[in-house]
XYZ file of C-alpha atoms in Angstrom:
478
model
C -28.094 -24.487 -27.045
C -29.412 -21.909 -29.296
C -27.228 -18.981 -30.534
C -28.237 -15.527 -29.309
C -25.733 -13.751 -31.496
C -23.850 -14.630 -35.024
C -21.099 -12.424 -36.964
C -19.879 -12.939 -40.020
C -17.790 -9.543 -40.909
C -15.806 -9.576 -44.058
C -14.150 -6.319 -43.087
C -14.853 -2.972 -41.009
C -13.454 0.077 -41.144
C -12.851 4.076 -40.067
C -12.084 6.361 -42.836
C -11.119 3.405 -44.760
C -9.148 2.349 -42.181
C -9.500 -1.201 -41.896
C -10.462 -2.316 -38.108
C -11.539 -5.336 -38.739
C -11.213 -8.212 -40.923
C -12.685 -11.951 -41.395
C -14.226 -12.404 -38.022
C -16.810 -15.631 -37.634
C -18.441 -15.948 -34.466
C -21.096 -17.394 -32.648
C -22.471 -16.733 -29.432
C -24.254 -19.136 -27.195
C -27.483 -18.255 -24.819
C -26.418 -18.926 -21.671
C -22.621 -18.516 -22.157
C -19.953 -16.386 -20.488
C -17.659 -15.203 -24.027
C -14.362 -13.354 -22.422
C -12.772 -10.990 -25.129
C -9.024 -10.277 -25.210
C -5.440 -9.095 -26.770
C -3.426 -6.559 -26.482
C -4.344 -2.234 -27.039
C -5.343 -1.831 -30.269
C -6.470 -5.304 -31.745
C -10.089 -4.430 -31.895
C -11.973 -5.549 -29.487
C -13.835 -2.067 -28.623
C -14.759 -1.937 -32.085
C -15.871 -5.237 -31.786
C -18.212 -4.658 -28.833
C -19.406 -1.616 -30.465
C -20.644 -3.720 -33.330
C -22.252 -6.737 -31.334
C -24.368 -4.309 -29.212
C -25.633 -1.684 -31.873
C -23.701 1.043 -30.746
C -22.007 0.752 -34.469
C -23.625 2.875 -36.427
C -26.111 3.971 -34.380
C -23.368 6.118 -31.969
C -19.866 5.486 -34.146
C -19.218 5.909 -37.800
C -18.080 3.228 -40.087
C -18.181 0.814 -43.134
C -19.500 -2.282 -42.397
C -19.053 -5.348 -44.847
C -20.605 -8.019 -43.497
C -23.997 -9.616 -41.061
C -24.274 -9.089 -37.261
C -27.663 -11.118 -36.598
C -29.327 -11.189 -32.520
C -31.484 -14.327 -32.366
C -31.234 -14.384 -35.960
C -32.606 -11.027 -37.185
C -29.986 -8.415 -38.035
C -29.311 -5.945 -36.095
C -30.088 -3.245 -38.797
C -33.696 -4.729 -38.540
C -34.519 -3.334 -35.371
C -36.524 -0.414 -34.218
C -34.472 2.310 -33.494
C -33.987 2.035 -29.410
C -35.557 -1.825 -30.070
C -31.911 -3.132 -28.830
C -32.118 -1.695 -25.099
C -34.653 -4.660 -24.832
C -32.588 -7.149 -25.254
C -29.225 -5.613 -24.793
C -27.512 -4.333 -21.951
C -24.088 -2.423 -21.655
C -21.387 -1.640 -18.454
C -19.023 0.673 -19.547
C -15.457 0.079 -18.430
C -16.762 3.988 -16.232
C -19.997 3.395 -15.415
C -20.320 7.242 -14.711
C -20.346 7.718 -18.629
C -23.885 6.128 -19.022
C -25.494 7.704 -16.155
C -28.019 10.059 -16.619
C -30.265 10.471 -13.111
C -28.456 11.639 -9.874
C -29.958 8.956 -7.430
C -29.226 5.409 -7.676
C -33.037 4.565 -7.920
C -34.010 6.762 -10.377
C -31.075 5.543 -12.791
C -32.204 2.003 -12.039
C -35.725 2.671 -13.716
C -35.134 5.034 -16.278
C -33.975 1.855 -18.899
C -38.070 0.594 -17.804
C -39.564 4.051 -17.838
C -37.959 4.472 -21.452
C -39.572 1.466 -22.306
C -42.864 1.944 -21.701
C -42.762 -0.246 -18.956
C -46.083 -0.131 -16.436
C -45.050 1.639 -13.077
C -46.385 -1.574 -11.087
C -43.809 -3.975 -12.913
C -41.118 -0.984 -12.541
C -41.351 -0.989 -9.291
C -41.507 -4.656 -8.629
C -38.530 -5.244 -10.912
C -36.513 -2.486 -9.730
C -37.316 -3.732 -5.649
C -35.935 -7.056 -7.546
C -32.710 -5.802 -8.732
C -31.536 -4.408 -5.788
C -31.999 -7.133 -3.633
C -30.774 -9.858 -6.092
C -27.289 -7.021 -6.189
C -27.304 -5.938 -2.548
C -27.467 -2.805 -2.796
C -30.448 -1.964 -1.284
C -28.495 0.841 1.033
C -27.756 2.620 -1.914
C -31.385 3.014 -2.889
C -31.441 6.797 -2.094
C -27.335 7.743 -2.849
C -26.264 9.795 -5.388
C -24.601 8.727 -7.856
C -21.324 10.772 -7.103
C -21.424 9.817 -3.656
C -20.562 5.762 -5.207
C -17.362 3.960 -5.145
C -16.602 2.778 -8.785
C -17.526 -1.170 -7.553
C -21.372 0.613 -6.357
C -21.314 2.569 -9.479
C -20.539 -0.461 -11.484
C -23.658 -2.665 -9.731
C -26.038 -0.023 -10.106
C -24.892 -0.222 -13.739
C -25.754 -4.249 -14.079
C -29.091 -3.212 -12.163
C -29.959 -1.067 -14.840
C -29.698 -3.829 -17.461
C -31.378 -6.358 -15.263
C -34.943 -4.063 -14.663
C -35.789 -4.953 -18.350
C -34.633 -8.349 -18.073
C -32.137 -8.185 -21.351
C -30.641 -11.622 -22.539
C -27.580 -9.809 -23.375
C -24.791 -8.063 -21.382
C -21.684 -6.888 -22.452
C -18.934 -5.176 -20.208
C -15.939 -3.297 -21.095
C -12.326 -3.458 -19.112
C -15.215 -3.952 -15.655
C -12.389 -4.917 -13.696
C -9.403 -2.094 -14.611
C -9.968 0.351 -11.621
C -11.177 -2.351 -8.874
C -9.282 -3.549 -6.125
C -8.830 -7.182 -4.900
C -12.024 -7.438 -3.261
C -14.307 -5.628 -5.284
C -13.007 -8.034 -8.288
C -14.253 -10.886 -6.381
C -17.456 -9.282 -6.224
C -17.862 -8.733 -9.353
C -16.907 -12.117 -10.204
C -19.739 -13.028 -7.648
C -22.248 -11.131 -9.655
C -21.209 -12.941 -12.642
C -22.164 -16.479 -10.911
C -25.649 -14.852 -10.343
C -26.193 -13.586 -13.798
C -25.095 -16.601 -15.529
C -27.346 -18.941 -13.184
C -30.157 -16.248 -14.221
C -29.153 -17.727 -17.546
C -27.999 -14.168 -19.431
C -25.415 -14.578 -21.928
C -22.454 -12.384 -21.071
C -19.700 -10.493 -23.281
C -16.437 -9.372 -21.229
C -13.738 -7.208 -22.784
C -11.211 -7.304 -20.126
C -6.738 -7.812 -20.300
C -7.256 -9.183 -16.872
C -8.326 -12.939 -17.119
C -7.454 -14.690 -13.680
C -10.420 -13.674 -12.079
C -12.594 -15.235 -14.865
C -10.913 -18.696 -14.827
C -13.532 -20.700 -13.591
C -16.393 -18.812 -15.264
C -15.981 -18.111 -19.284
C -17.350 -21.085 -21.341
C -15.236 -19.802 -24.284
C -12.014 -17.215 -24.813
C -11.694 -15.485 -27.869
C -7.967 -14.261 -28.717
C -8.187 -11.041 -30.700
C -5.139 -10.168 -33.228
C -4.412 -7.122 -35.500
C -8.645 -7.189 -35.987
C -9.304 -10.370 -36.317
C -9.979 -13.436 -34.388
C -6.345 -15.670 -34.016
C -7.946 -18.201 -32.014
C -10.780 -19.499 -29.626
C -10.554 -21.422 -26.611
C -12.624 -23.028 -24.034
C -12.044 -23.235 -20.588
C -9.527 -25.313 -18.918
C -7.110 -25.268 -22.155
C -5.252 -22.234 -21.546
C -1.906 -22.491 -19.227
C -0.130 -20.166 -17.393
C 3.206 -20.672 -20.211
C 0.430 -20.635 -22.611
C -0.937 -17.289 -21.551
C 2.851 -15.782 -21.641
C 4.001 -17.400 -24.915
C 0.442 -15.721 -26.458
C 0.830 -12.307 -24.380
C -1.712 -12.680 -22.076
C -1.880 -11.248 -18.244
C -1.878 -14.436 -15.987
C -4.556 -16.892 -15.727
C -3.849 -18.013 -12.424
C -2.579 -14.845 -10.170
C -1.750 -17.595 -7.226
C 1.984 -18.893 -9.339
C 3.382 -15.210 -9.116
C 6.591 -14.723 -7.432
C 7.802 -11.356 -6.945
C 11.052 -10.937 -9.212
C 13.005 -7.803 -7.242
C 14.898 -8.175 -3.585
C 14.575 -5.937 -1.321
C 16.836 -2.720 -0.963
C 18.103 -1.501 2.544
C 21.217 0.699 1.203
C 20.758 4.937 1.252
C 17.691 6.010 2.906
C 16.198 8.719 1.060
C 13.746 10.073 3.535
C 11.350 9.150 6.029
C 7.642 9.204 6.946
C 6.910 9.713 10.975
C 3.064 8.918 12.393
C 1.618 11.412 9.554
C -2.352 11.676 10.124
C -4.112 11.222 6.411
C -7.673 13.289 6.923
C -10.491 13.639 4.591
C -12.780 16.530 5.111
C -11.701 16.678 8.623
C -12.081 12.862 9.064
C -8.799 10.827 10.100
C -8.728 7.744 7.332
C -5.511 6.665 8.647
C -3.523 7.040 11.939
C -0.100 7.623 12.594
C 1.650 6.405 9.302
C 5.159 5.714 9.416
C 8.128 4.177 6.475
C 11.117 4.747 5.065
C 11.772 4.994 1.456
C 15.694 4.225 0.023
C 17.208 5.219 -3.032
C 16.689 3.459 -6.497
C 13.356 1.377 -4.155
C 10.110 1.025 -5.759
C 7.564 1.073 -2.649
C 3.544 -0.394 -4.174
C 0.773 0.671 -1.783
C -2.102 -1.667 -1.568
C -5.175 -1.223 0.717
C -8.927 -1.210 -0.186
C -10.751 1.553 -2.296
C -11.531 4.417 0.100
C -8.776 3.408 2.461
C -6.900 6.856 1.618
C -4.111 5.601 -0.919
C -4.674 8.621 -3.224
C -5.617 10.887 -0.051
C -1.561 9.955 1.251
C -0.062 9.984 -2.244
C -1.712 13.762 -1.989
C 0.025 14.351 1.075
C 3.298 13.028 0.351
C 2.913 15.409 -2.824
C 1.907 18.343 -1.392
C -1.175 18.563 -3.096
C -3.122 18.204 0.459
C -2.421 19.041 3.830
C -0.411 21.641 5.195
C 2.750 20.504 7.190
C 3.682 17.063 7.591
C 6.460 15.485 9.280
C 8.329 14.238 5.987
C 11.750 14.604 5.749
C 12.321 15.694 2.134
C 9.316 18.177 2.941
C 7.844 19.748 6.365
C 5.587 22.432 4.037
C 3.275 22.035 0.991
C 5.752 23.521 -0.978
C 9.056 21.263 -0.445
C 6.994 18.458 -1.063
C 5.616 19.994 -4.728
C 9.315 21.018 -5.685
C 10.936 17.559 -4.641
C 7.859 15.077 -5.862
C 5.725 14.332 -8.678
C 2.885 12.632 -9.036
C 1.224 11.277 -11.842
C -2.715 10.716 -11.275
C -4.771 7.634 -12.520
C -6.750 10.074 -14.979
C -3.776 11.345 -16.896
C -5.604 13.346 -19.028
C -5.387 16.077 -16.148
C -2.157 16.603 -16.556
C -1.906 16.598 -20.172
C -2.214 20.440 -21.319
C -0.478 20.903 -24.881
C -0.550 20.661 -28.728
C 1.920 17.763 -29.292
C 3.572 14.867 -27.456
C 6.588 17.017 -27.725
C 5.448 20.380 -26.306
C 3.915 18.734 -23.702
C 6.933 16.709 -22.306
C 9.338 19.704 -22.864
C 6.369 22.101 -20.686
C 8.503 23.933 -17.723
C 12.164 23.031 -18.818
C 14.440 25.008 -20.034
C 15.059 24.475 -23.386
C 18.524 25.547 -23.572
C 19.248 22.553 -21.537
C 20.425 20.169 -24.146
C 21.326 16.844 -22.187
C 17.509 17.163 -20.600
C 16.320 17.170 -24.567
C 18.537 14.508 -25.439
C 17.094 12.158 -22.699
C 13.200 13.485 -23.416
C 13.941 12.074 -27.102
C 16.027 8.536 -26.053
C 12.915 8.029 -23.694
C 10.093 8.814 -26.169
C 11.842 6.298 -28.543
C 12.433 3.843 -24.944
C 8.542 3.988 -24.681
C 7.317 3.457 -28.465
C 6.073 7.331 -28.617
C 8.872 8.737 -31.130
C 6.356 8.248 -34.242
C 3.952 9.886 -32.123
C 6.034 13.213 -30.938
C 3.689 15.520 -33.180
C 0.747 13.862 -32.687
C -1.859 15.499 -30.200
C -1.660 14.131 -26.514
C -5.491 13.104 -26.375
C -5.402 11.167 -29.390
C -2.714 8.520 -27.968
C -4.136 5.236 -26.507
C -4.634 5.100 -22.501
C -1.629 3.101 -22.318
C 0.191 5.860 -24.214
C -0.812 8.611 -22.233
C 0.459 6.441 -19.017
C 4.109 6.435 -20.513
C 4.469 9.861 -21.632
C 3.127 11.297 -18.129
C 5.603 8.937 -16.345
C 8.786 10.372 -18.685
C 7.478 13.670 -17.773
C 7.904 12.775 -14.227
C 11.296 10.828 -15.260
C 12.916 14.227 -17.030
C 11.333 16.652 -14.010
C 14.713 15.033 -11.786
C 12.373 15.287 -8.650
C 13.505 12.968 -5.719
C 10.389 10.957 -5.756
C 7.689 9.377 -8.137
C 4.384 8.742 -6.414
C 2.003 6.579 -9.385
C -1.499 6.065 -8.559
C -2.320 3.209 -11.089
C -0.282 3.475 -13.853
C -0.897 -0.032 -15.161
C -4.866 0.490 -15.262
C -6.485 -1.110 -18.255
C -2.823 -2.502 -19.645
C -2.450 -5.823 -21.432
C 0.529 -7.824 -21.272
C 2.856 -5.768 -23.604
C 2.114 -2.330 -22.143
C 2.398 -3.487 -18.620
C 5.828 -4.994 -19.402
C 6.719 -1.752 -21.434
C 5.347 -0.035 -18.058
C 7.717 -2.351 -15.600
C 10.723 -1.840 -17.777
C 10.141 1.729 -18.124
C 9.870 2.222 -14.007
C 12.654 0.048 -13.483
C 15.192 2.380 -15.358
C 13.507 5.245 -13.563
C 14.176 4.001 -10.126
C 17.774 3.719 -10.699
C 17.496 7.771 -10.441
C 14.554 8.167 -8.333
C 12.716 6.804 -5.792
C 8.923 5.467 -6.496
C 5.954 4.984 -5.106
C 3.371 2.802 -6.707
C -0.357 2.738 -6.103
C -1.352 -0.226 -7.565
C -4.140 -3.137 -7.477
C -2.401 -4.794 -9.725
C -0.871 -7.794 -8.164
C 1.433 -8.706 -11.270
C 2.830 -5.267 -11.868
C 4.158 -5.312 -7.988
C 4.702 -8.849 -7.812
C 7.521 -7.928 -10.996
C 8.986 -4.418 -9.779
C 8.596 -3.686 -6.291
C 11.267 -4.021 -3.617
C 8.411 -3.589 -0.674
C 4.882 -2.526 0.021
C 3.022 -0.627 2.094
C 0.382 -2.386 3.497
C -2.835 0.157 4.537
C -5.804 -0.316 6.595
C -8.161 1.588 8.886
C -6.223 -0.506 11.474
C -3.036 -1.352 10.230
C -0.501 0.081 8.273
C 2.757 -1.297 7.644
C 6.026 -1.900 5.045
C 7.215 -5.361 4.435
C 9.413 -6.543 1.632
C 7.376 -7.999 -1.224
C 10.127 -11.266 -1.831
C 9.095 -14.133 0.926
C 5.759 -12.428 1.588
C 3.935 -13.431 -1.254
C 1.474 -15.257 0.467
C 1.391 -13.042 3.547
C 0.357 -10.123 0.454
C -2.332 -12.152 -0.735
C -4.097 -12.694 2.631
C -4.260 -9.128 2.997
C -5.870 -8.176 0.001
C -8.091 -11.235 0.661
C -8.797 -10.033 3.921
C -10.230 -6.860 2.951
């Protein structure tokens, strides 16, 4: 089989920082490359390379030869590339530019120069080959991220481009959506397009990548094809699982000082009852996950139980909006929102009284807990994702509130940031309560006591020890 891309790159760099160093690779037509390692090791930069985006979007010195089907890259027409090359961001939102889904479709053919006869035809194409026909006429906003994310692939598939890469694709999907995109996968590689995935998760890709490619400190430790890696291999090497069916949840569950209760709350949206008459009890020093589709309501009752939505609710540490904001905190998937300030510091110290020395004395033993001492002057938007996760959970740690709602704080982690993320929740729960929205099977499967199990239909707490399999089904199921 031919190759449809080659690197050699003796070194590349920002601001003479180097990136990355003595990378050799080949890519195959036809093959499905996955891309891994932990924050920070590159493999953005990487992608940015491969599909052009380097230099034509990013700064940067380049030493080195990136060549598609054997012609550098540098050697094509300016806008040339979106021929051959198509891109899913890890938010597909980012590379929208049209408001309906049909309109964004085309716009890569229209662009192009492509006649409106073919357009159509290909576009008519795309949408059936995706299923998404229904969403023909949606807007864009109006998507859940897994729509948003096969309108995206549409949009690379009207042109018929040889190459796709996709960034993170699975860090904000649930269960079922991840088997759909693994589904879509299937399709593209029997259409024969050569794929590029940047992703920490792996387990869903088992069966599909021809070859994995282990990134390092910017380069390239090692390369390995499928059926090689093992689940001890994958821990020794600081990977996320391979094989999500071996895990075993690691915490028992905790019936000792109940904290407060939940009785048949209604969770609306715009009027509309998502769920009916929820019901749990949460006990002190438990970790509670909540797992459900996307669009069941998980954030909607994490809003409630908050007191960021809904008038009065029959909670126990909170009838009123208020009692709920001064005895919770939550800490939203886009942490950004709640990051306001100059520094690290300044942020995490925002609202507490300063006089307060034993509160400053644990702000600085947990910034050093969490890797972020180096960091305590640095501006909050220039940490890593991962970063910003850890200092908005310490914020909620030092706040002393009775409860910690997370909505996917483990989003986009690898390995060692997850397991920073577990340890760093487990010390928290010995002083407060949590409750942890989460598709992520192996960051409940290690901390969580229970979870909450939500449906349109059914919604229900079980203990996460002795009902692995039971957990599994449901998230199959939905």
């Amino acid at each position: 089989m031919e190759n449809i891309l080659d690197l050699e790159i003796e070194s590349f760099s920002y601001d003479e920082k180097i990136i990355l160093k003595d990378i050799k690779l080949s890519i195959k037509k036809g093959e499905l490359l996955l891309l891994t390692g932990s924050s920070g090791c590159g493999k953005s930069t990487l992608i940015r390379l491969m599909n052009g985006l380097i230099p034509e979007f990013y700064e940067g010195n380049l030493k080195g030869d990136i060549k598609l089907k054997g012609k550098p890259l540098t050697e094509y027409k300016k806008g040339e590339l979106a021929k051959y090359i198509g891109n899913v961001f890890q938010n597909p939102k980012d590379q929208f530019f049209c408001t309906i889904v049909e309109d964004e479709i085309a716009l890569v053919g229209e662009n192009l120069g492509m006649p409106s006869h073919e357009l159509i035809k290909r576009v008519n194409e795309v949408l059936d080959l995706l299923e998404i026909k229904h969403l023909r006429y949606k807007s864009i906003f109006d998507l859940s991220g897994g729509e948003r994310q096969k309108v995206a692939i549409a949009c690379t598939l009207v042109y018929d481009t040889d190459l796709i890469f996709f960034d993170e694709p699975s860090s904000s999907l649930d269960y079922k959506s991840i088997e759909n995109l693994k589904e879509i996968f299937c399709i593209l590689k029997n259409l024969g397009k050569t794929i590029v995935v940047a992703d920490h998760r792996i387990y869903y890709l088992k069966d599909l990548f021809d070859h994995l490619v282990l990134m390092n400190q910017g380069t390239i430790k090692s390369v390995y094809t499928n059926g090689e890696l093992t689940s001890n291999m994958c821990r020794n090497l600081g990977l996320r699982t391979i094989d999500e069916d071996i895990l075993k949840s690691e915490k028992k569950p905790i019936n000792g000082k109940e904290l407060f209760s939940i009785n048949n709350i209604n969770i609306l949206q715009n009027s509309k009852i998502l769920i009916k008459n929820i019901s749990f009890k949460l006990f002190e020093k438990e970790i509670m996950g909540v797992i459900g589709a996307n669009g069941v309501g998980k954030t909607t009752l994490a809003k409630n139980l908050s007191g960021l939505l809904g008038g009065t609710k029959n909670i126990t540490y909170g009838y009123k909006e208020k009692e709920r904001l001064k005895n919770s905190y939550f800490v939203f998937q886009d942490v950004d929102s709640q990051l306001f300030l100059d520094t690290v510091e300044n942020d995490l110290l925002a609202g507490i009284d300063l006089d307060d020395n034993e509160v400053k004395d644990l702000a600085r033993n947990y910034l050093k807990t969490i890797n972020l001492w180096e960091n305590r002057t640095s501006h909050p938007q220039k940490l890593s994702e991962g970063q910003k996760q850890r200092l908005a959970v310490i914020e909620a740690l030092i706040s002393k509130r009775k409860v910690i709602i997370l909505d996917e704080p483990s989003s986009g982690l690898d390995y060692i940031s997850m397991n920073i993320m577990a340890e760093l929740l487990n010390l928290i729960s010995e002083k407060q309560s949590i409750i942890l929205i989460s598709h992520d099977m192996e960051l409940i499967f290690k901390i969580c006591n229970s979870v909450l199990l939500l449906d349109r239909q059914l919604n229900k707490k079980i203990s996460v020890k002795g009902n692995e399999y039971k957990i599994f089904k449901f998230l199959k199921s939905k």
